[in-house]
């Protein structure tokens, strides 16, 4: 992360953290520990940071941007909580997943409470466009998650389906995080379109890089690798791998992939091949095309200090190694 | 149910059902069967019916009230889906619970999708007060659910806690169903307050009657009885029962109640005592005090045909036996 980006993030984090802590304090006592657990699991606060930057970019100076920004992290955290249950993930960001520490019931309800409370915080701004943006983001995210599960352990997935899935499960909330800030700052229609375009493309790239990093050696990322192979998610590196196989090999791979029969050893073998053939790097080049679109959109926006920070975020997403 | 109530409900149901079917059709294909399952499980559509009546009461004549009304049933259905998972309920309204027919993952996501889609439908009306009402209802409902779980298998529950729980988990959504209609009809502040008071009190009574009916003999209700004893929910009939016990008996009861050690036979014995001592009937008298408040609020509202229907609903809640 560049110094200029680090400096601005460090400047914004305390107010974002305060807004989040305040929101969590007003949740029912019994779900507060779960909410804190997921919110303190090491997230970079990318989404609320984008909301703050997107408002400041258009000259918005009020501090009420922080609670609004916090709703984006709350929605993200709610999604992670339901995800953890869904994925039966054992760890999340290297820490135990919430539902291995807390009971399933309370985890689901903590997600519902975070979601509902964020929804109400947004409604309190009394601006229908903010509520519409929030509700659209929640719906798109839920639909993306559902689509991802629908297409698990399947090989009939076209690249368009993958794009739809990542648009829903990841990119739309990043888009909404930018839109929220611009809406609050009363940006005009053209500015709104460019800001949301920036957010959408950044979000697509973010997930593409994430899916490439799934094949990085674990000693590099600190996360278990090749999870998507075992979970039956046909992400671009895996799609490229599958396409390069000879027909007989491909049929054998499909059989194991679709039946969930690829254990960790098999997944690591696939991962090593993907790295050797450069399919993870190739996926990052797809991310680059989205980042280029984000950059073009950004350059239509006011030449404020925040625009430079938003450009540093593009580079950060492009270069991240964990 | 009185004939006049039945007739009006029958007149409104087709449009409510169409709005619901249309909403379900726009959900992702993979969660549609779950949404239909829960929506067709025999609900009486009380909530959307209240929304329609509360709008018509103030002279609102547009048909766009039906999709708005449908959002209340969708939110209710979303709650039931997450509830089913939470309660590990095997049946819901005599039919198998969703998560015994569908996998857990899809049930949670179907709840999220119903919830999010309802939220977006409300946002589309472009009236912030509707969005605020919806988000408040979702938050209150989630908090009520959480509180109920927090106080499960505990005997330190004061009557006020019980009131808080049922206000959240049941009454607030019924209140919101009435408020939505009145808001859409642009009722004035006084009318809004009376309408929400009616809804809140009706909702409290609804749950109190439900909790009394839990002790009715199963051959009468068609549902397994005394579930609240087994699940450790200290509802009014059980609270009255516990209070009438001699200290030694009470200590023994507390031990079993709090450890979840009351099996079906023990629960049935408690249920028979509750009926013999009239504690279920006594709980219905508490419901009556709420219904009386609902009636008083109603009489401050316009003397339209819908007011009479809303009064019939009071009688229906009071008298229901299943």
Coordinates of C-alpha atoms in Angstrom, one line a residue:
Chain A
X1 CA 0.0 0.0 0.0
X2 CA 1.5 3.4 -1.0
X3 CA 2.4 5.9 1.7
X4 CA -0.1 8.5 0.5
X5 CA -2.9 5.9 0.7
X6 CA -1.8 4.6 4.1
X7 CA -1.7 8.1 5.5
X8 CA -5.2 9.0 4.3
X9 CA -6.6 5.7 5.5
X10 CA -5.0 6.2 8.9
X11 CA -6.5 9.7 9.1
X12 CA -10.0 8.4 8.3
X13 CA -10.0 5.1 10.3
X14 CA -10.6 6.5 13.8
X15 CA -13.9 8.2 12.8
X16 CA -15.0 5.1 10.8
X17 CA -14.1 2.9 13.8
X18 CA -16.0 5.2 16.2
X19 CA -19.1 5.1 14.0
X20 CA -18.9 1.3 13.8
X21 CA -18.4 0.9 17.5
X22 CA -21.4 3.1 18.2
X23 CA -23.6 1.1 15.8
X24 CA -22.5 -2.2 17.5
X25 CA -23.2 -0.7 20.9
X26 CA -26.8 -0.2 20.0
X27 CA -27.3 -3.8 18.9
X28 CA -28.9 -6.2 21.4
X29 CA -26.3 -7.2 24.0
X30 CA -26.3 -10.9 23.1
X31 CA -25.2 -10.3 19.5
X32 CA -22.6 -7.6 20.2
X33 CA -19.7 -10.1 20.8
X34 CA -20.4 -11.7 17.4
X35 CA -20.6 -8.4 15.6
X36 CA -17.4 -7.3 17.2
X37 CA -15.7 -10.6 16.4
X38 CA -16.5 -10.2 12.7
X39 CA -15.8 -6.5 12.5
X40 CA -12.5 -6.9 14.3
X41 CA -11.4 -9.9 12.1
X42 CA -8.9 -7.7 10.2
X43 CA -11.0 -6.1 7.5
X44 CA -9.3 -3.1 5.8
X45 CA -12.5 -1.0 5.9
X46 CA -12.2 -0.5 2.1
X47 CA -15.9 0.0 1.7
X48 CA -16.5 2.8 4.3
X49 CA -13.2 4.4 3.2
X50 CA -14.6 4.6 -0.4
X51 CA -17.8 6.2 0.9
X52 CA -15.9 8.9 2.8
X53 CA -13.6 9.5 -0.2
X54 CA -16.5 9.6 -2.7
X55 CA -18.2 12.3 -0.6
X56 CA -15.1 14.4 0.1
X57 CA -14.2 14.2 -3.6
X58 CA -17.3 16.4 -4.3
X59 CA -16.5 18.8 -1.5
X60 CA -18.8 17.3 1.2
X61 CA -17.4 18.3 4.6
X62 CA -19.9 17.0 7.2
X63 CA -19.0 14.3 9.7
X64 CA -22.3 12.6 9.3
X65 CA -20.6 10.8 6.4
X66 CA -19.0 8.4 8.9
X67 CA -22.1 6.6 10.2
X68 CA -23.3 6.3 6.6
X69 CA -19.9 4.9 5.6
X70 CA -20.2 2.4 8.5
X71 CA -23.4 1.0 7.1
X72 CA -21.4 -0.4 4.2
X73 CA -19.0 -2.3 6.5
X74 CA -22.0 -3.5 8.6
X75 CA -23.7 -4.9 5.5
X76 CA -20.4 -6.5 4.4
X77 CA -20.0 -8.0 7.9
X78 CA -23.6 -9.3 7.9
X79 CA -22.8 -11.0 4.6
X80 CA -19.7 -12.5 6.0
X81 CA -21.6 -13.9 9.0
X82 CA -24.2 -15.6 6.8
X83 CA -21.4 -16.7 4.5
X84 CA -19.5 -18.3 7.2
X85 CA -22.5 -20.4 8.1
X86 CA -23.1 -21.1 4.4
X87 CA -19.5 -22.0 3.5
X88 CA -19.1 -24.0 6.7
X89 CA -15.8 -22.1 6.7
X90 CA -13.6 -23.0 9.6
X91 CA -11.5 -19.9 9.5
X92 CA -12.1 -16.4 8.2
X93 CA -9.0 -14.2 7.7
X94 CA -7.0 -16.7 9.7
X95 CA -9.2 -16.5 12.8
X96 CA -11.9 -19.0 13.7
X97 CA -15.2 -18.4 11.9
X98 CA -17.9 -17.0 14.0
X99 CA -20.1 -20.0 14.0
X100 CA -17.4 -22.2 15.4
X101 CA -17.2 -19.9 18.4
X102 CA -20.9 -19.0 18.7
X103 CA -24.0 -21.0 18.1
X104 CA -25.5 -21.0 14.6
X105 CA -28.7 -19.4 15.8
X106 CA -27.0 -16.3 17.2
X107 CA -24.7 -16.0 14.2
X108 CA -27.7 -15.9 11.8
X109 CA -29.5 -13.4 14.0
X110 CA -26.4 -11.2 14.5
X111 CA -26.2 -11.0 10.7
X112 CA -29.9 -10.0 10.5
X113 CA -29.4 -7.4 13.2
X114 CA -26.4 -5.8 11.6
X115 CA -28.3 -5.8 8.3
X116 CA -31.4 -4.3 9.8
X117 CA -29.6 -1.7 11.9
X118 CA -27.6 -0.5 8.9
X119 CA -30.8 -0.3 6.9
X120 CA -32.3 1.9 9.7
X121 CA -29.2 4.1 9.9
X122 CA -29.5 4.8 6.2
X123 CA -33.2 5.6 6.5
X124 CA -32.5 8.1 9.2
X125 CA -30.7 10.3 6.6
X126 CA -34.2 10.9 5.1
X127 CA -32.9 10.7 1.6
X128 CA -34.8 8.1 -0.5
X129 CA -31.9 7.7 -2.9
X130 CA -29.7 6.5 -0.1
X131 CA -32.3 3.9 0.9
X132 CA -32.8 2.8 -2.6
X133 CA -29.0 2.4 -3.1
X134 CA -28.8 0.4 0.1
X135 CA -31.7 -1.9 -0.7
X136 CA -30.4 -2.5 -4.2
X137 CA -27.0 -3.4 -2.8
X138 CA -28.4 -5.9 -0.3
X139 CA -30.6 -7.5 -3.0
X140 CA -27.7 -7.7 -5.5
X141 CA -25.4 -9.2 -2.9
X142 CA -28.0 -11.8 -1.8
X143 CA -28.7 -12.8 -5.4
X144 CA -24.9 -13.0 -6.2
X145 CA -24.5 -15.4 -3.2
X146 CA -27.4 -17.5 -4.4
X147 CA -26.1 -17.6 -7.9
X148 CA -22.6 -18.7 -6.7
X149 CA -24.2 -21.6 -4.8
X150 CA -26.4 -22.5 -7.7
X151 CA -23.3 -22.8 -9.9
X152 CA -21.1 -24.6 -7.4
X153 CA -19.6 -27.9 -8.7
X154 CA -20.8 -27.2 -12.2
X155 CA -18.7 -26.8 -15.4
X156 CA -21.5 -25.4 -17.6
X157 CA -20.7 -22.0 -16.2
X158 CA -20.0 -19.5 -19.0
X159 CA -17.7 -16.5 -18.3
X160 CA -20.8 -14.3 -18.3
X161 CA -22.2 -16.2 -15.3
X162 CA -18.9 -15.7 -13.4
X163 CA -19.2 -12.0 -14.1
X164 CA -22.7 -11.9 -12.9
X165 CA -21.7 -13.8 -9.7
X166 CA -18.9 -11.5 -8.8
X167 CA -20.9 -8.4 -9.7
X168 CA -23.5 -9.4 -7.2
X169 CA -21.5 -11.0 -4.4
X170 CA -18.6 -8.4 -4.4
X171 CA -18.7 -5.6 -6.9
X172 CA -22.1 -4.2 -6.2
X173 CA -21.4 -3.3 -2.6
X174 CA -18.2 -1.6 -3.5
X175 CA -20.1 0.3 -6.2
X176 CA -22.8 1.2 -3.6
X177 CA -20.1 2.3 -1.2
X178 CA -18.9 4.9 -3.8
X179 CA -22.5 5.8 -4.8
X180 CA -23.5 6.5 -1.2
X181 CA -20.8 9.1 -0.8
X182 CA -21.5 10.8 -4.1
X183 CA -25.3 10.8 -3.3
X184 CA -24.7 12.4 0.1
X185 CA -22.5 15.0 -1.5
X186 CA -25.2 15.7 -4.1
X187 CA -23.0 15.0 -7.0
X188 CA -24.7 15.5 -10.4
X189 CA -25.9 12.7 -12.6
X190 CA -22.8 12.5 -14.7
X191 CA -20.6 12.5 -11.6
X192 CA -22.7 9.8 -10.1
X193 CA -22.4 7.6 -13.1
X194 CA -18.6 8.0 -13.2
X195 CA -18.3 7.3 -9.5
X196 CA -20.5 4.2 -9.7
X197 CA -18.6 3.0 -12.7
X198 CA -15.3 3.4 -10.8
X199 CA -16.7 1.4 -7.9
X200 CA -18.2 -1.3 -10.0
X201 CA -15.0 -1.9 -12.0
X202 CA -12.8 -1.7 -8.9
X203 CA -15.1 -4.3 -7.2
X204 CA -14.9 -6.7 -10.2
X205 CA -11.1 -6.4 -10.2
X206 CA -11.0 -6.9 -6.4
X207 CA -12.8 -10.2 -6.7
X208 CA -10.8 -11.3 -9.8
X209 CA -7.5 -10.6 -7.9
X210 CA -9.0 -12.5 -4.9
X211 CA -9.7 -15.5 -7.1
X212 CA -6.2 -15.4 -8.5
X213 CA -4.7 -15.1 -5.0
X214 CA -6.6 -18.3 -4.1
X215 CA -3.9 -20.1 -6.1
X216 CA -1.0 -18.3 -4.5
X217 CA 1.2 -20.5 -2.2
X218 CA -0.2 -20.3 1.4
X219 CA 3.2 -19.2 2.8
X220 CA 2.7 -16.0 0.7
X221 CA -0.9 -15.1 1.6
X222 CA -1.2 -16.6 5.1
X223 CA -4.5 -18.2 3.9
X224 CA -5.1 -21.9 2.9
X225 CA -4.8 -22.0 -0.9
X226 CA -6.9 -23.6 -3.6
X227 CA -10.1 -23.4 -1.6
X228 CA -12.1 -22.7 -4.7
X229 CA -11.0 -26.0 -6.2
X230 CA -12.3 -27.9 -3.2
X231 CA -15.5 -25.8 -3.0
X232 CA -16.3 -26.3 -6.6
X233 CA -16.0 -22.7 -7.7
X234 CA -15.0 -22.4 -11.3
X235 CA -13.1 -19.1 -11.1
X236 CA -11.0 -17.8 -14.1
X237 CA -7.7 -19.5 -13.2
X238 CA -9.6 -22.8 -12.9
X239 CA -11.6 -22.2 -16.0
X240 CA -8.4 -21.6 -18.0
X241 CA -6.9 -24.7 -16.4
X242 CA -9.9 -26.8 -17.4
X243 CA -9.9 -25.4 -20.9
X244 CA -6.3 -26.3 -21.5
X245 CA -6.8 -30.0 -20.5
X246 CA -7.1 -32.7 -23.2
X247 CA -10.6 -34.0 -23.6
X248 CA -10.0 -37.2 -21.6
X249 CA -8.2 -35.4 -18.8
X250 CA -11.0 -32.8 -18.8
X251 CA -13.7 -35.4 -18.5
X252 CA -11.8 -36.9 -15.5
X253 CA -11.4 -33.5 -13.9
X254 CA -15.1 -32.7 -14.4
X255 CA -16.1 -35.9 -12.7
X256 CA -14.1 -35.1 -9.6
X257 CA -14.8 -31.4 -9.6
X258 CA -18.6 -31.8 -9.9
X259 CA -18.8 -34.6 -7.3
X260 CA -16.7 -32.6 -4.8
X261 CA -14.2 -35.3 -4.9
X262 CA -11.0 -33.1 -5.1
X263 CA -9.3 -33.3 -1.7
X264 CA -6.6 -30.9 -0.6
X265 CA -3.7 -32.9 -2.2
X266 CA -5.5 -32.9 -5.6
X267 CA -6.4 -29.2 -5.2
X268 CA -2.7 -28.4 -4.5
X269 CA -1.6 -30.3 -7.6
X270 CA -4.1 -28.3 -9.7
X271 CA -2.9 -25.1 -8.0
X272 CA 0.8 -25.9 -8.9
X273 CA -0.2 -26.5 -12.5
X274 CA -2.2 -23.2 -12.6
X275 CA 0.8 -21.3 -11.3
X276 CA 3.3 -23.1 -13.6
X277 CA 1.0 -22.3 -16.6
X278 CA 0.5 -18.7 -15.5
X279 CA -3.3 -18.9 -15.3
X280 CA -3.4 -17.0 -12.1
X281 CA -1.3 -14.2 -13.6
X282 CA -3.6 -14.3 -16.7
X283 CA -6.6 -13.8 -14.4
X284 CA -4.9 -10.7 -12.9
X285 CA -4.6 -9.4 -16.4
X286 CA -8.5 -9.6 -16.7
X287 CA -8.6 -7.6 -13.5
X288 CA -6.3 -5.0 -15.1
X289 CA -8.9 -4.4 -17.8
X290 CA -11.5 -3.6 -15.2
X291 CA -9.0 -1.4 -13.3
X292 CA -8.3 0.5 -16.5
X293 CA -12.0 1.2 -16.9
X294 CA -12.1 2.4 -13.3
X295 CA -9.2 4.7 -14.0
X296 CA -10.8 6.2 -17.1
X297 CA -14.0 6.9 -15.1
X298 CA -12.0 8.4 -12.3
X299 CA -10.4 10.9 -14.7
X300 CA -13.7 12.4 -15.6
X301 CA -14.1 13.4 -11.9
X302 CA -12.9 16.5 -10.1
X303 CA -9.2 16.8 -9.7
X304 CA -9.4 16.9 -5.8
X305 CA -6.9 15.2 -3.5
X306 CA -9.4 12.3 -3.0
X307 CA -9.2 11.5 -6.7
X308 CA -5.5 10.8 -6.3
X309 CA -6.3 8.5 -3.3
X310 CA -8.9 6.7 -5.4
X311 CA -6.2 6.1 -8.0
X312 CA -3.9 4.7 -5.4
X313 CA -6.6 2.3 -4.4
X314 CA -6.6 1.1 -8.0
X315 CA -2.9 0.3 -7.8
X316 CA -3.4 -1.3 -4.4
X317 CA -6.0 -3.7 -5.8
X318 CA -3.8 -4.4 -8.8
X319 CA -0.7 -5.2 -6.8
X320 CA -2.0 -6.9 -3.7
X321 CA -0.4 -10.2 -2.8
X322 CA -2.6 -11.2 0.2
Chain B
X1 CA -64.2 -15.6 11.4
X2 CA -67.3 -13.5 10.8
X3 CA -68.9 -13.5 7.4
X4 CA -68.3 -9.8 6.8
X5 CA -64.6 -10.3 7.5
X6 CA -64.4 -13.4 5.3
X7 CA -66.1 -11.6 2.4
X8 CA -63.7 -8.7 2.5
X9 CA -60.6 -10.9 2.9
X10 CA -61.8 -13.0 0.0
X11 CA -62.2 -9.8 -2.1
X12 CA -58.7 -8.6 -1.3
X13 CA -56.8 -11.9 -1.4
X14 CA -56.5 -12.3 -5.2
X15 CA -54.7 -9.0 -5.6
X16 CA -52.5 -9.7 -2.6
X17 CA -51.6 -13.1 -4.0
X18 CA -50.8 -11.7 -7.4
X19 CA -48.5 -9.1 -5.9
X20 CA -46.8 -11.9 -3.9
X21 CA -46.5 -14.2 -6.9
X22 CA -45.0 -11.4 -9.0
X23 CA -42.4 -10.6 -6.2
X24 CA -41.5 -14.3 -6.0
X25 CA -41.1 -14.6 -9.7
X26 CA -38.4 -12.0 -9.7
X27 CA -36.3 -13.8 -7.1
X28 CA -33.4 -15.9 -8.3
X29 CA -34.7 -19.2 -9.7
X30 CA -33.0 -21.4 -7.1
X31 CA -34.8 -19.8 -4.1
X32 CA -38.2 -19.5 -5.7
X33 CA -39.3 -23.0 -4.6
X34 CA -38.4 -22.1 -0.9
X35 CA -40.2 -18.8 -1.1
X36 CA -43.3 -20.4 -2.5
X37 CA -43.2 -23.2 0.0
X38 CA -43.1 -20.8 2.9
X39 CA -45.7 -18.4 1.4
X40 CA -48.1 -21.2 0.6
X41 CA -47.8 -22.8 4.0
X42 CA -51.3 -21.6 5.0
X43 CA -50.7 -18.1 6.2
X44 CA -53.9 -16.0 6.5
X45 CA -52.2 -12.9 4.9
X46 CA -53.2 -10.9 8.0
X47 CA -50.4 -8.4 7.6
X48 CA -50.9 -7.4 3.9
X49 CA -54.7 -7.4 4.6
X50 CA -54.1 -4.8 7.4
X51 CA -52.0 -2.7 5.0
X52 CA -54.7 -2.6 2.4
X53 CA -57.5 -1.9 5.0
X54 CA -55.4 0.9 6.6
X55 CA -54.9 2.6 3.3
X56 CA -58.5 2.2 2.2
X57 CA -59.7 3.5 5.5
X58 CA -58.3 6.9 4.7
X59 CA -59.8 6.9 1.2
X60 CA -56.7 5.6 -0.7
X61 CA -57.9 4.0 -3.9
X62 CA -54.8 3.1 -5.9
X63 CA -53.9 -0.5 -6.7
X64 CA -50.2 0.1 -6.0
X65 CA -51.1 -0.6 -2.3
X66 CA -50.9 -4.4 -3.1
X67 CA -47.2 -4.7 -3.8
X68 CA -46.6 -2.5 -0.7
X69 CA -48.9 -4.8 1.3
X70 CA -47.0 -7.9 -0.1
X71 CA -43.7 -6.6 1.4
X72 CA -45.2 -7.2 4.9
X73 CA -45.9 -10.8 4.1
X74 CA -42.5 -11.2 2.5
X75 CA -40.8 -9.9 5.6
X76 CA -42.9 -12.2 7.7
X77 CA -42.0 -15.1 5.5
X78 CA -38.3 -14.2 5.6
X79 CA -38.5 -14.2 9.4
X80 CA -40.3 -17.6 9.4
X81 CA -37.5 -19.1 7.2
X82 CA -34.7 -17.9 9.5
X83 CA -36.9 -19.0 12.5
X84 CA -37.3 -22.5 11.1
X85 CA -33.6 -22.9 11.0
X86 CA -33.2 -21.3 14.4
X87 CA -35.9 -23.3 16.1
X88 CA -34.9 -26.4 14.4
X89 CA -38.6 -26.8 13.9
X90 CA -39.6 -29.9 12.2
X91 CA -43.0 -28.7 11.1
X92 CA -44.5 -25.3 10.4
X93 CA -48.2 -25.0 10.3
X94 CA -48.5 -28.7 10.0
X95 CA -46.2 -28.9 6.9
X96 CA -42.5 -29.9 7.0
X97 CA -40.3 -26.9 7.8
X98 CA -38.4 -25.5 4.9
X99 CA -34.9 -26.6 6.0
X100 CA -36.0 -30.3 6.3
X101 CA -36.9 -30.1 2.6
X102 CA -34.2 -27.8 1.3
X103 CA -30.6 -27.3 2.4
X104 CA -29.8 -24.9 5.2
X105 CA -27.7 -22.7 2.9
X106 CA -30.5 -22.1 0.5
X107 CA -33.1 -21.5 3.3
X108 CA -30.9 -18.8 4.9
X109 CA -30.3 -17.1 1.5
X110 CA -34.0 -17.4 0.5
X111 CA -34.8 -15.5 3.7
X112 CA -32.2 -12.9 2.8
X113 CA -33.5 -12.6 -0.7
X114 CA -37.1 -12.1 0.4
X115 CA -36.0 -9.6 2.9
X116 CA -33.9 -7.6 0.4
X117 CA -36.4 -7.7 -2.3
X118 CA -39.2 -6.4 0.0
X119 CA -36.8 -3.7 1.1
X120 CA -36.2 -2.6 -2.5
X121 CA -39.9 -2.8 -3.4
X122 CA -40.6 -0.4 -0.6
X123 CA -37.7 1.9 -1.7
X124 CA -39.3 2.1 -5.2
X125 CA -42.3 4.1 -3.8
X126 CA -39.8 6.9 -3.3
X127 CA -41.3 7.8 0.1
X128 CA -38.7 7.9 2.9
X129 CA -41.3 7.4 5.6
X130 CA -42.1 4.0 4.1
X131 CA -38.5 3.0 4.0
X132 CA -38.0 4.2 7.6
X133 CA -41.1 2.2 8.7
X134 CA -39.8 -0.9 6.9
X135 CA -36.3 -0.7 8.3
X136 CA -37.6 -0.1 11.8
X137 CA -39.9 -3.1 11.6
X138 CA -37.0 -5.4 10.4
X139 CA -34.8 -4.2 13.2
X140 CA -37.4 -4.6 15.9
X141 CA -38.3 -8.1 14.6
X142 CA -34.6 -9.2 14.6
X143 CA -34.1 -7.7 18.1
X144 CA -37.2 -9.4 19.4
X145 CA -36.0 -12.8 18.1
X146 CA -32.6 -12.3 19.7
X147 CA -34.2 -11.3 23.0
X148 CA -36.4 -14.4 22.9
X149 CA -33.4 -16.6 22.4
X150 CA -31.4 -14.8 25.1
X151 CA -34.2 -15.5 27.6
X152 CA -34.8 -19.1 26.6
X153 CA -34.6 -21.6 29.5
X154 CA -34.5 -18.8 32.0
X155 CA -36.8 -18.0 34.9
X156 CA -35.5 -14.5 35.7
X157 CA -37.8 -13.1 33.0
X158 CA -40.0 -10.3 34.3
X159 CA -43.4 -9.7 32.6
X160 CA -41.8 -6.6 31.0
X161 CA -39.2 -8.7 29.2
X162 CA -42.0 -10.9 27.8
X163 CA -43.8 -7.8 26.6
X164 CA -40.6 -6.5 25.0
X165 CA -40.1 -9.9 23.3
X166 CA -43.6 -10.1 21.8
X167 CA -43.5 -6.4 20.8
X168 CA -40.4 -7.1 18.8
X169 CA -41.0 -10.6 17.4
X170 CA -44.7 -10.2 16.5
X171 CA -46.4 -6.9 17.3
X172 CA -44.1 -4.5 15.6
X173 CA -44.6 -6.0 12.1
X174 CA -48.4 -5.9 12.6
X175 CA -48.1 -2.3 13.7
X176 CA -45.9 -1.6 10.7
X177 CA -48.4 -3.3 8.4
X178 CA -51.0 -0.8 9.5
X179 CA -48.6 2.2 9.5
X180 CA -47.6 1.4 5.9
X181 CA -51.2 1.7 4.7
X182 CA -51.8 4.9 6.6
X183 CA -48.6 6.4 5.4
X184 CA -49.3 5.6 1.8
X185 CA -52.8 7.2 2.2
X186 CA -51.2 10.3 3.6
X187 CA -53.1 10.1 6.9
X188 CA -52.4 13.0 9.3
X189 CA -50.3 12.7 12.4
X190 CA -53.1 11.9 14.8
X191 CA -54.6 9.3 12.4
X192 CA -51.2 7.7 12.0
X193 CA -50.8 7.5 15.8
X194 CA -54.2 5.9 16.3
X195 CA -53.6 3.4 13.4
X196 CA -50.2 2.3 14.7
X197 CA -51.6 2.1 18.2
X198 CA -54.4 -0.2 16.8
X199 CA -51.7 -2.3 15.1
X200 CA -49.4 -2.6 18.0
X201 CA -52.1 -3.6 20.5
X202 CA -53.6 -6.1 18.0
X203 CA -50.2 -7.6 17.5
X204 CA -49.5 -8.0 21.2
X205 CA -52.9 -9.7 21.6
X206 CA -52.2 -11.9 18.7
X207 CA -49.1 -13.3 20.3
X208 CA -50.7 -13.6 23.7
X209 CA -53.5 -15.6 22.2
X210 CA -50.9 -17.7 20.3
X211 CA -49.1 -18.4 23.5
X212 CA -52.3 -19.4 25.3
X213 CA -53.2 -21.7 22.3
X214 CA -49.9 -23.4 22.7
X215 CA -51.6 -25.1 25.7
X216 CA -54.8 -26.1 23.9
X217 CA -55.2 -29.8 23.3
X218 CA -53.6 -30.7 19.9
X219 CA -56.9 -32.3 18.6
X220 CA -58.4 -28.8 18.8
X221 CA -55.6 -26.8 17.1
X222 CA -54.1 -29.4 14.8
X223 CA -50.6 -28.4 16.1
X224 CA -48.5 -30.2 18.6
X225 CA -49.1 -28.6 22.0
X226 CA -46.9 -27.3 24.9
X227 CA -44.0 -26.6 22.5
X228 CA -43.1 -23.6 24.6
X229 CA -42.5 -25.7 27.7
X230 CA -40.1 -27.9 25.8
X231 CA -38.4 -24.9 24.1
X232 CA -38.0 -23.1 27.4
X233 CA -40.2 -20.1 26.6
X234 CA -41.7 -18.6 29.8
X235 CA -45.0 -17.3 28.3
X236 CA -47.8 -16.0 30.5
X237 CA -49.6 -19.4 31.0
X238 CA -46.3 -20.9 32.1
X239 CA -45.3 -17.9 34.2
X240 CA -48.6 -18.2 36.0
X241 CA -48.2 -21.9 36.5
X242 CA -44.6 -21.4 37.8
X243 CA -45.8 -18.8 40.3
X244 CA -48.6 -21.0 41.7
X245 CA -46.1 -23.8 42.6
X246 CA -44.9 -24.2 46.1
X247 CA -41.2 -23.3 46.6
X248 CA -39.9 -26.8 46.5
X249 CA -42.0 -27.7 43.4
X250 CA -40.9 -24.5 41.8
X251 CA -37.2 -25.2 42.4
X252 CA -37.7 -28.7 40.8
X253 CA -39.5 -27.2 37.9
X254 CA -36.9 -24.5 37.4
X255 CA -34.1 -27.1 37.3
X256 CA -35.8 -29.1 34.5
X257 CA -37.1 -26.0 32.6
X258 CA -33.7 -24.3 32.6
X259 CA -31.8 -27.4 31.6
X260 CA -34.2 -28.3 28.8
X261 CA -35.0 -31.5 30.5
X262 CA -38.8 -31.4 30.1
X263 CA -39.7 -34.0 27.6
X264 CA -43.1 -34.2 25.8
X265 CA -44.7 -36.3 28.6
X266 CA -43.7 -33.8 31.2
X267 CA -44.8 -30.9 29.0
X268 CA -48.2 -32.5 28.5
X269 CA -48.6 -32.9 32.3
X270 CA -47.8 -29.2 32.8
X271 CA -50.2 -28.3 30.0
X272 CA -53.0 -30.3 31.6
X273 CA -52.4 -28.4 34.9
X274 CA -52.4 -25.1 33.1
X275 CA -55.7 -25.8 31.5
X276 CA -57.2 -27.2 34.7
X277 CA -56.1 -24.1 36.6
X278 CA -57.3 -21.8 33.8
X279 CA -54.0 -20.1 33.3
X280 CA -54.4 -20.3 29.5
X281 CA -57.8 -18.5 29.8
X282 CA -56.2 -16.0 32.1
X283 CA -53.6 -15.2 29.5
X284 CA -56.4 -14.6 27.0
X285 CA -57.8 -12.0 29.4
X286 CA -54.5 -10.2 29.2
X287 CA -54.9 -10.2 25.4
X288 CA -58.3 -8.7 25.9
X289 CA -56.9 -5.7 27.6
X290 CA -54.7 -5.1 24.5
X291 CA -57.7 -5.6 22.2
X292 CA -59.7 -3.1 24.2
X293 CA -56.9 -0.5 23.6
X294 CA -56.9 -1.4 19.9
X295 CA -60.7 -0.9 19.9
X296 CA -60.5 2.5 21.6
X297 CA -57.8 3.7 19.1
X298 CA -59.9 2.4 16.2
X299 CA -62.9 4.5 17.3
X300 CA -60.9 7.7 16.9
X301 CA -60.5 6.8 13.2
X302 CA -62.9 7.6 10.2
X303 CA -66.2 5.7 10.2
X304 CA -65.5 4.0 6.9
X305 CA -66.5 0.4 6.0
X306 CA -62.8 -0.6 6.7
X307 CA -63.1 0.5 10.3
X308 CA -65.8 -2.1 10.8
X309 CA -63.6 -4.8 9.2
X310 CA -60.7 -3.8 11.5
X311 CA -63.1 -4.2 14.4
X312 CA -64.0 -7.7 13.2
X313 CA -60.3 -8.5 13.1
X314 CA -60.2 -7.6 16.8
X315 CA -63.0 -10.1 17.5
X316 CA -61.3 -12.7 15.3
X317 CA -58.0 -12.4 17.2
X318 CA -59.9 -12.6 20.5
X319 CA -61.9 -15.7 19.6
X320 CA -59.5 -17.7 17.5
X321 CA -59.1 -21.3 18.6
X322 CA -56.3 -22.4 16.2

